Amino acid sequence: MEYRPAVARGDIDTLLLDLARPGGTEAPDAFAAAWHGAEPAAVREAVARHRLNASARDALRQAEAEVDPDLDLLLEDDRRVRLLATRALRSAGAALDDAGIAWVVFKGPAISRLMARAELRTSNDLDLLVESSSFGAAVDVLIEAGVDEVNRNWTPYLRHRIGEVPMSMFGVTVDLHWHITGLGRDRSMFRLDPDAMVARRVERPLGDLTIRVFDPIDQLLHLALHAALGGAKRLDQFRDVAVVVSGEVIDWDAFVDRARAGWVDGLVGHLLDRATRSGPADVPDEVVRALAGDGSIDRRRRLDGERVDGLRSLPVLWRRRRRGDVARVLGRRTLDWASGPLHRGWDFTEPRSHLYFDRPSGGSAGRQAYLDAVSSGRL
């Protein structure tokens, strides 16, 4: 049997960075050797954690190496969900248009349209944003169009001021948002205006569809904010940033101004810097320093070191105006980490979660109270 050496941690980082390029790996043979090497578990776990499975299969095919049946099945399921999500987008978008309700689709299709092939980006749901004042009407319109309302757990949605509700169409989750930040406790730290983001929407082609997406500045702001709040350590999210930066025209002066106006300048600056230093993005250094400040950027770079796989989840929440917010968020995250398996989380599909959709609470009165609070701006 041919001897194949184990892959060292630094080599895994190199493989991941190459795999996360928007155009895919430039060293498929090296990746295939690691994937089928003497100790492949670390490579495969890292690829899955960074959600680079489609790029991994591409690399294996380019190297004319064996592709695991389980990987093929997983990506075939991704393809099925993507096609059904596009079908749901066609129906939901048409219904909202007919009702005169402005909408934006973000994440999944909004980013995959900029990639060499849509299947390179994993997506398991469809995210739509409407203005808060139109939210209740949008729910009714979508139900009339065949979208199923699945949530029965209304009390925590009102208590925690959740910025979206789960729905379903063609077996695909449709998250209907009135805000881009899900938790009210995080949302209160910022001064983002999602209604203004909807108003600035632009039209873009997606196959034979015309979809509404964020303008390039809002697109990049949302991606950076979403990735940072999630820990700022997944390479697929850094690749999202890279494809927007390379595929759209970004007015960097306007970008900095809008980030500052939304009180996300430090947070976004650190994320973009990490996505450039530890990922495939290419954001000008003067932009990240204008957003986060020289001293803050240099300190975080020293703490990050050079690692990619297992990158330290340095909390980069930072706002010049109210540092007390940062302390509260860090305290909550520390408690969540310390509680480990006891932490209930916020995933609406997880039965132990605060927001588990199939746990009845509030009833029709709770549902109406939530919808009224959103539409009237009280959340």
Coordinates of C-alpha atoms in Angstrom, one line a residue:
M1 CA 0.0 0.0 0.0
E2 CA 1.3 3.4 -0.9
Y3 CA 2.2 5.6 2.1
R4 CA 0.2 8.8 2.3
P5 CA 1.3 11.2 5.1
A6 CA -1.2 12.8 7.5
V7 CA -2.1 16.4 6.8
A8 CA -0.7 18.9 9.3
R9 CA -2.9 21.7 10.7
G10 CA -1.1 24.4 8.7
D11 CA -1.6 22.3 5.5
I12 CA -5.3 22.1 6.2
D13 CA -5.5 25.8 6.5
T14 CA -3.7 26.1 3.1
L15 CA -6.1 23.6 1.5
L16 CA -9.2 25.4 2.9
L17 CA -8.0 28.9 1.7
D18 CA -7.5 27.5 -1.7
L19 CA -10.8 25.7 -1.7
A20 CA -12.6 28.9 -0.7
R21 CA -11.6 30.9 -3.7
P22 CA -14.7 32.1 -5.6
G23 CA -13.4 30.3 -8.7
G24 CA -12.5 27.1 -6.8
T25 CA -9.2 25.4 -6.0
E26 CA -6.1 25.9 -8.0
A27 CA -4.5 22.8 -6.5
P28 CA -7.0 19.9 -7.0
D29 CA -4.4 17.2 -6.8
A30 CA -3.2 18.3 -3.4
F31 CA -6.7 18.5 -2.1
A32 CA -7.6 15.1 -3.4
A33 CA -4.5 13.6 -1.8
A34 CA -5.5 15.1 1.6
W35 CA -9.1 14.1 1.2
H36 CA -8.1 10.5 0.6
G37 CA -5.0 10.6 2.8
A38 CA -3.9 8.6 5.8
E39 CA -5.9 10.7 8.2
P40 CA -8.7 12.4 6.2
A41 CA -11.1 13.0 9.1
A42 CA -9.7 16.4 10.0
V43 CA -9.9 17.6 6.4
R44 CA -13.4 16.4 5.8
E45 CA -14.7 17.8 9.1
A46 CA -13.1 21.2 8.3
V47 CA -14.6 21.3 4.8
A48 CA -18.0 20.6 6.3
R49 CA -17.7 23.2 9.0
H50 CA -16.7 25.9 6.5
R51 CA -19.6 24.7 4.2
L52 CA -17.3 24.1 1.2
N53 CA -18.6 20.6 0.2
A54 CA -19.5 21.7 -3.4
S55 CA -16.0 23.1 -3.9
A56 CA -14.5 19.9 -2.5
R57 CA -16.4 17.7 -5.0
D58 CA -15.3 20.0 -7.8
A59 CA -11.7 19.6 -6.7
L60 CA -12.0 15.8 -6.5
R61 CA -13.5 15.7 -10.0
Q62 CA -10.8 17.9 -11.4
A63 CA -8.2 15.6 -9.9
E64 CA -10.0 12.6 -11.3
A65 CA -10.2 11.2 -7.8
E66 CA -13.0 9.1 -6.2
V67 CA -16.0 11.2 -5.0
D68 CA -17.7 9.8 -1.9
P69 CA -21.3 8.7 -2.5
D70 CA -22.3 10.5 0.7
L71 CA -20.9 13.7 -0.6
D72 CA -22.8 13.3 -3.9
L73 CA -26.1 12.6 -2.0
L74 CA -25.6 15.6 0.2
L75 CA -25.0 17.9 -2.8
E76 CA -27.9 16.4 -4.7
D77 CA -30.1 17.4 -1.7
D78 CA -28.6 20.9 -1.8
R79 CA -29.5 21.1 -5.5
R80 CA -33.1 20.0 -4.9
V81 CA -33.6 22.6 -2.1
R82 CA -32.1 25.3 -4.4
L83 CA -34.4 24.5 -7.2
L84 CA -37.5 24.4 -4.9
A85 CA -36.4 27.7 -3.3
T86 CA -36.2 29.3 -6.7
R87 CA -39.7 28.0 -7.5
A88 CA -40.9 29.4 -4.1
L89 CA -39.2 32.7 -4.9
R90 CA -41.0 33.0 -8.2
S91 CA -44.4 32.4 -6.6
A92 CA -43.8 34.5 -3.5
G93 CA -42.2 37.4 -5.4
A94 CA -45.1 37.5 -7.9
A95 CA -47.7 37.5 -5.1
L96 CA -46.0 40.4 -3.3
D97 CA -45.6 42.3 -6.5
D98 CA -49.3 41.9 -7.3
A99 CA -50.1 43.2 -3.8
G100 CA -47.9 46.2 -4.2
I101 CA -45.6 45.1 -1.3
A102 CA -41.9 46.0 -1.8
W103 CA -39.6 43.0 -1.0
V104 CA -36.0 42.0 -1.2
V105 CA -34.4 38.5 -1.4
F106 CA -31.1 38.2 0.4
K107 CA -28.4 35.6 1.2
G108 CA -28.9 32.5 -0.9
P109 CA -30.0 33.5 -4.5
A110 CA -28.8 37.0 -4.1
I111 CA -25.2 35.8 -3.6
S112 CA -25.2 32.6 -5.7
R113 CA -26.1 34.7 -8.8
L114 CA -22.7 36.3 -8.6
M115 CA -20.8 32.9 -8.4
A116 CA -19.4 30.9 -11.3
R117 CA -22.0 28.2 -10.5
A118 CA -25.0 28.5 -8.1
E119 CA -24.3 25.1 -6.6
L120 CA -21.0 26.3 -5.1
R121 CA -23.1 28.2 -2.4
T122 CA -25.0 26.0 0.1
S123 CA -28.4 27.3 1.0
N124 CA -31.2 25.6 2.8
D125 CA -33.9 28.2 2.9
L126 CA -35.2 31.4 1.3
D127 CA -34.9 34.8 3.1
L128 CA -37.3 37.6 2.2
L129 CA -37.4 41.1 3.7
V130 CA -40.4 43.5 3.6
E131 CA -41.0 46.8 5.2
S132 CA -42.2 46.5 8.8
S133 CA -45.4 48.4 8.1
S134 CA -46.3 45.9 5.4
F135 CA -45.3 42.8 7.4
G136 CA -48.8 41.6 8.5
A137 CA -50.2 42.2 5.0
A138 CA -47.2 40.3 3.5
V139 CA -48.0 37.3 5.7
D140 CA -51.6 37.3 4.5
V141 CA -50.6 37.6 0.9
L142 CA -48.1 34.8 1.1
I143 CA -50.6 32.5 2.8
E144 CA -53.1 33.2 0.0
A145 CA -50.3 32.4 -2.5
G146 CA -49.8 28.9 -1.0
V147 CA -47.1 29.6 1.5
D148 CA -47.7 27.7 4.8
E149 CA -47.6 29.5 8.1
V150 CA -45.7 27.0 10.4
N151 CA -45.0 28.9 13.6
R152 CA -47.3 28.2 16.6
N153 CA -44.9 29.6 19.2
W154 CA -45.7 33.3 19.3
T155 CA -45.0 34.3 22.9
P156 CA -41.2 34.2 22.7
Y157 CA -41.3 35.9 19.2
L158 CA -42.9 38.9 20.9
R159 CA -40.9 38.7 24.1
H160 CA -37.5 38.6 22.3
R161 CA -38.6 40.9 19.5
I162 CA -37.7 38.4 16.8
G163 CA -37.1 40.0 13.3
E164 CA -38.6 37.2 11.2
V165 CA -41.1 34.3 11.2
P166 CA -40.7 30.9 9.6
M167 CA -43.0 29.9 6.8
S168 CA -42.8 27.1 4.2
M169 CA -43.5 26.5 0.5
F170 CA -42.7 23.4 -1.5
G171 CA -41.1 21.9 1.5
V172 CA -38.5 24.7 1.7
T173 CA -38.3 27.1 4.7
V174 CA -39.3 30.7 3.8
D175 CA -38.0 33.1 6.4
L176 CA -40.1 36.3 6.2
H177 CA -38.1 39.2 7.7
W178 CA -39.1 42.7 8.8
H179 CA -35.5 43.3 10.0
I180 CA -32.1 41.8 9.0
T181 CA -31.1 41.2 12.6
G182 CA -33.1 38.5 14.3
L183 CA -32.8 39.1 18.0
G184 CA -34.1 42.3 19.5
R185 CA -31.2 42.4 22.0
D186 CA -28.7 42.6 19.2
R187 CA -30.8 44.9 17.1
S188 CA -30.9 47.5 19.8
M189 CA -27.1 48.0 19.5
F190 CA -27.4 49.3 16.0
R191 CA -29.1 52.0 14.1
L192 CA -29.8 50.1 10.9
D193 CA -32.9 51.0 8.9
P194 CA -34.2 47.9 7.0
D195 CA -37.0 49.9 5.5
A196 CA -34.5 52.2 3.9
M197 CA -32.6 49.1 2.6
V198 CA -35.8 47.8 1.0
A199 CA -36.3 51.3 -0.6
R200 CA -32.8 51.2 -2.1
R201 CA -33.3 47.7 -3.6
V202 CA -32.2 47.0 -7.1
E203 CA -33.4 44.5 -9.7
R204 CA -31.1 41.8 -10.9
P205 CA -31.5 38.7 -13.2
L206 CA -31.6 35.2 -11.8
G207 CA -32.0 32.9 -14.7
D208 CA -35.3 33.9 -16.3
L209 CA -36.4 35.7 -13.2
T210 CA -36.0 39.3 -12.2
I211 CA -35.4 39.5 -8.5
R212 CA -35.1 42.4 -6.0
V213 CA -31.9 42.5 -4.0
F214 CA -30.0 44.9 -1.8
D215 CA -28.0 47.6 -3.5
P216 CA -24.2 46.7 -3.4
I217 CA -23.4 48.7 -0.3
D218 CA -26.4 47.2 1.7
Q219 CA -25.5 43.8 0.4
L220 CA -22.0 43.9 1.7
L221 CA -23.1 45.6 5.0
H222 CA -25.6 42.8 5.6
L223 CA -23.1 40.0 4.8
A224 CA -20.5 41.5 7.1
L225 CA -22.9 42.0 10.0
H226 CA -24.5 38.6 9.7
A227 CA -21.1 36.8 9.5
A228 CA -19.7 38.8 12.4
L229 CA -22.7 38.1 14.7
G230 CA -22.2 34.4 13.9
G231 CA -18.6 34.4 15.1
A232 CA -16.7 35.7 12.0
K233 CA -14.9 32.4 11.3
R234 CA -16.5 30.5 8.4
L235 CA -14.8 30.6 5.0
D236 CA -18.0 30.3 3.0
Q237 CA -19.1 33.6 4.5
F238 CA -15.8 35.2 3.7
R239 CA -16.2 33.9 0.2
D240 CA -19.7 35.6 0.0
V241 CA -17.9 38.9 0.9
A242 CA -15.3 38.2 -1.8
V243 CA -17.9 37.6 -4.6
V244 CA -19.8 40.8 -3.7
V245 CA -16.6 42.8 -3.5
S246 CA -15.4 41.5 -6.9
G247 CA -18.7 41.2 -8.6
E248 CA -20.3 44.6 -7.7
V249 CA -19.1 48.2 -7.9
I250 CA -18.7 49.4 -4.3
D251 CA -18.4 53.1 -3.5
W252 CA -16.1 52.7 -0.5
D253 CA -16.6 56.2 0.8
A254 CA -20.3 55.8 0.8
F255 CA -19.9 52.3 2.3
V256 CA -18.0 53.8 5.3
D257 CA -20.5 56.5 5.7
R258 CA -23.4 54.1 5.7
A259 CA -21.7 51.7 8.2
R260 CA -21.1 54.6 10.5
A261 CA -24.6 55.8 10.3
G262 CA -25.8 52.3 11.2
W263 CA -23.4 52.1 14.1
V264 CA -21.9 48.9 12.7
D265 CA -18.6 50.5 11.5
G266 CA -16.3 48.7 13.9
L267 CA -18.1 45.4 13.7
V268 CA -18.1 45.5 9.9
G269 CA -14.5 46.7 9.7
H270 CA -13.2 43.8 11.7
L271 CA -15.2 41.3 9.7
L272 CA -14.0 42.6 6.3
D273 CA -10.4 42.7 7.6
R274 CA -10.6 39.1 8.8
A275 CA -12.3 38.1 5.5
T276 CA -9.3 39.6 3.6
R277 CA -6.5 38.3 5.8
S278 CA -8.0 34.9 6.6
G279 CA -10.1 34.4 3.5
P280 CA -10.4 35.1 -0.2
A281 CA -11.8 38.7 0.0
D282 CA -9.9 41.8 -1.1
V283 CA -11.0 44.9 0.8
P284 CA -8.7 47.9 0.8
D285 CA -6.7 48.2 4.1
E286 CA -7.6 51.9 4.3
V287 CA -11.3 51.0 4.4
V288 CA -11.1 48.5 7.3
R289 CA -8.9 51.0 9.2
A290 CA -11.4 53.8 8.6
L291 CA -14.2 51.7 9.9
A292 CA -12.5 50.0 13.0
G293 CA -9.5 52.2 13.7
D294 CA -5.8 51.4 13.5
G295 CA -5.2 50.3 17.1
S296 CA -8.3 48.0 17.2
I297 CA -7.4 46.4 13.9
D298 CA -3.8 45.8 14.9
R299 CA -4.7 44.2 18.2
R300 CA -7.2 41.9 16.7
R301 CA -4.8 40.8 14.0
R302 CA -2.3 39.8 16.7
L303 CA -4.9 37.8 18.6
D304 CA -6.1 36.1 15.4
G305 CA -2.6 34.9 14.5
E306 CA -2.3 33.1 11.2
R307 CA -4.8 30.3 11.7
V308 CA -7.8 29.7 9.4
D309 CA -9.3 26.4 10.4
G310 CA -10.5 26.7 13.9
L311 CA -10.0 30.5 13.8
R312 CA -10.5 32.1 17.2
S313 CA -14.0 33.4 17.5
L314 CA -12.8 36.8 18.7
P315 CA -15.8 38.9 19.7
V316 CA -15.5 41.9 17.4
L317 CA -18.6 43.7 18.6
W318 CA -17.5 47.3 19.0
R319 CA -19.4 50.5 18.9
R320 CA -17.9 53.8 19.9
R321 CA -21.0 55.3 21.3
R322 CA -22.1 52.7 23.9
R323 CA -19.5 50.3 25.1
G324 CA -21.8 49.0 27.8
D325 CA -23.7 47.2 25.0
V326 CA -20.5 45.3 24.1
A327 CA -20.1 44.1 27.7
R328 CA -23.6 42.9 27.8
V329 CA -23.3 40.9 24.6
L330 CA -20.0 39.4 25.6
G331 CA -21.5 38.4 28.9
R332 CA -24.4 36.7 27.2
R333 CA -22.1 34.9 24.8
T334 CA -19.8 33.8 27.7
L335 CA -22.9 32.4 29.5
D336 CA -24.1 30.6 26.4
W337 CA -20.6 29.1 25.9
A338 CA -20.3 28.1 29.6
S339 CA -23.8 26.5 29.6
G340 CA -22.8 24.2 26.7
P341 CA -25.5 21.6 26.0
L342 CA -27.8 23.4 28.5
H343 CA -27.9 26.4 26.2
R344 CA -31.3 26.4 24.4
G345 CA -30.3 28.4 21.4
W346 CA -32.4 30.3 18.8
D347 CA -32.8 27.8 16.0
F348 CA -36.6 27.5 15.3
T349 CA -36.2 23.9 14.1
E350 CA -34.5 22.7 17.3
P351 CA -37.1 21.4 19.9
R352 CA -35.1 22.7 22.8
S353 CA -34.8 26.2 21.3
H354 CA -36.6 29.2 22.7
L355 CA -38.2 29.7 19.3
Y356 CA -39.1 26.1 18.4
F357 CA -41.9 26.6 15.8
D358 CA -44.1 23.6 16.9
R359 CA -44.4 24.5 20.6
P360 CA -47.8 26.2 20.9
S361 CA -47.8 29.4 22.9
G362 CA -49.8 32.6 22.7
G363 CA -52.4 31.3 20.3
S364 CA -54.2 33.5 17.9
A365 CA -54.1 36.4 20.3
G366 CA -50.3 36.1 20.6
R367 CA -49.9 35.9 16.9
Q368 CA -52.0 39.1 16.4
A369 CA -50.1 40.9 19.1
Y370 CA -46.8 40.1 17.4
L371 CA -48.0 41.2 14.0
D372 CA -49.5 44.4 15.4
A373 CA -46.3 45.2 17.3
V374 CA -44.2 44.8 14.1
S375 CA -46.5 46.7 11.8
S376 CA -46.9 49.6 14.3
G377 CA -43.1 49.8 14.9
R378 CA -43.2 48.9 18.6
L379 CA -40.6 46.1 18.2

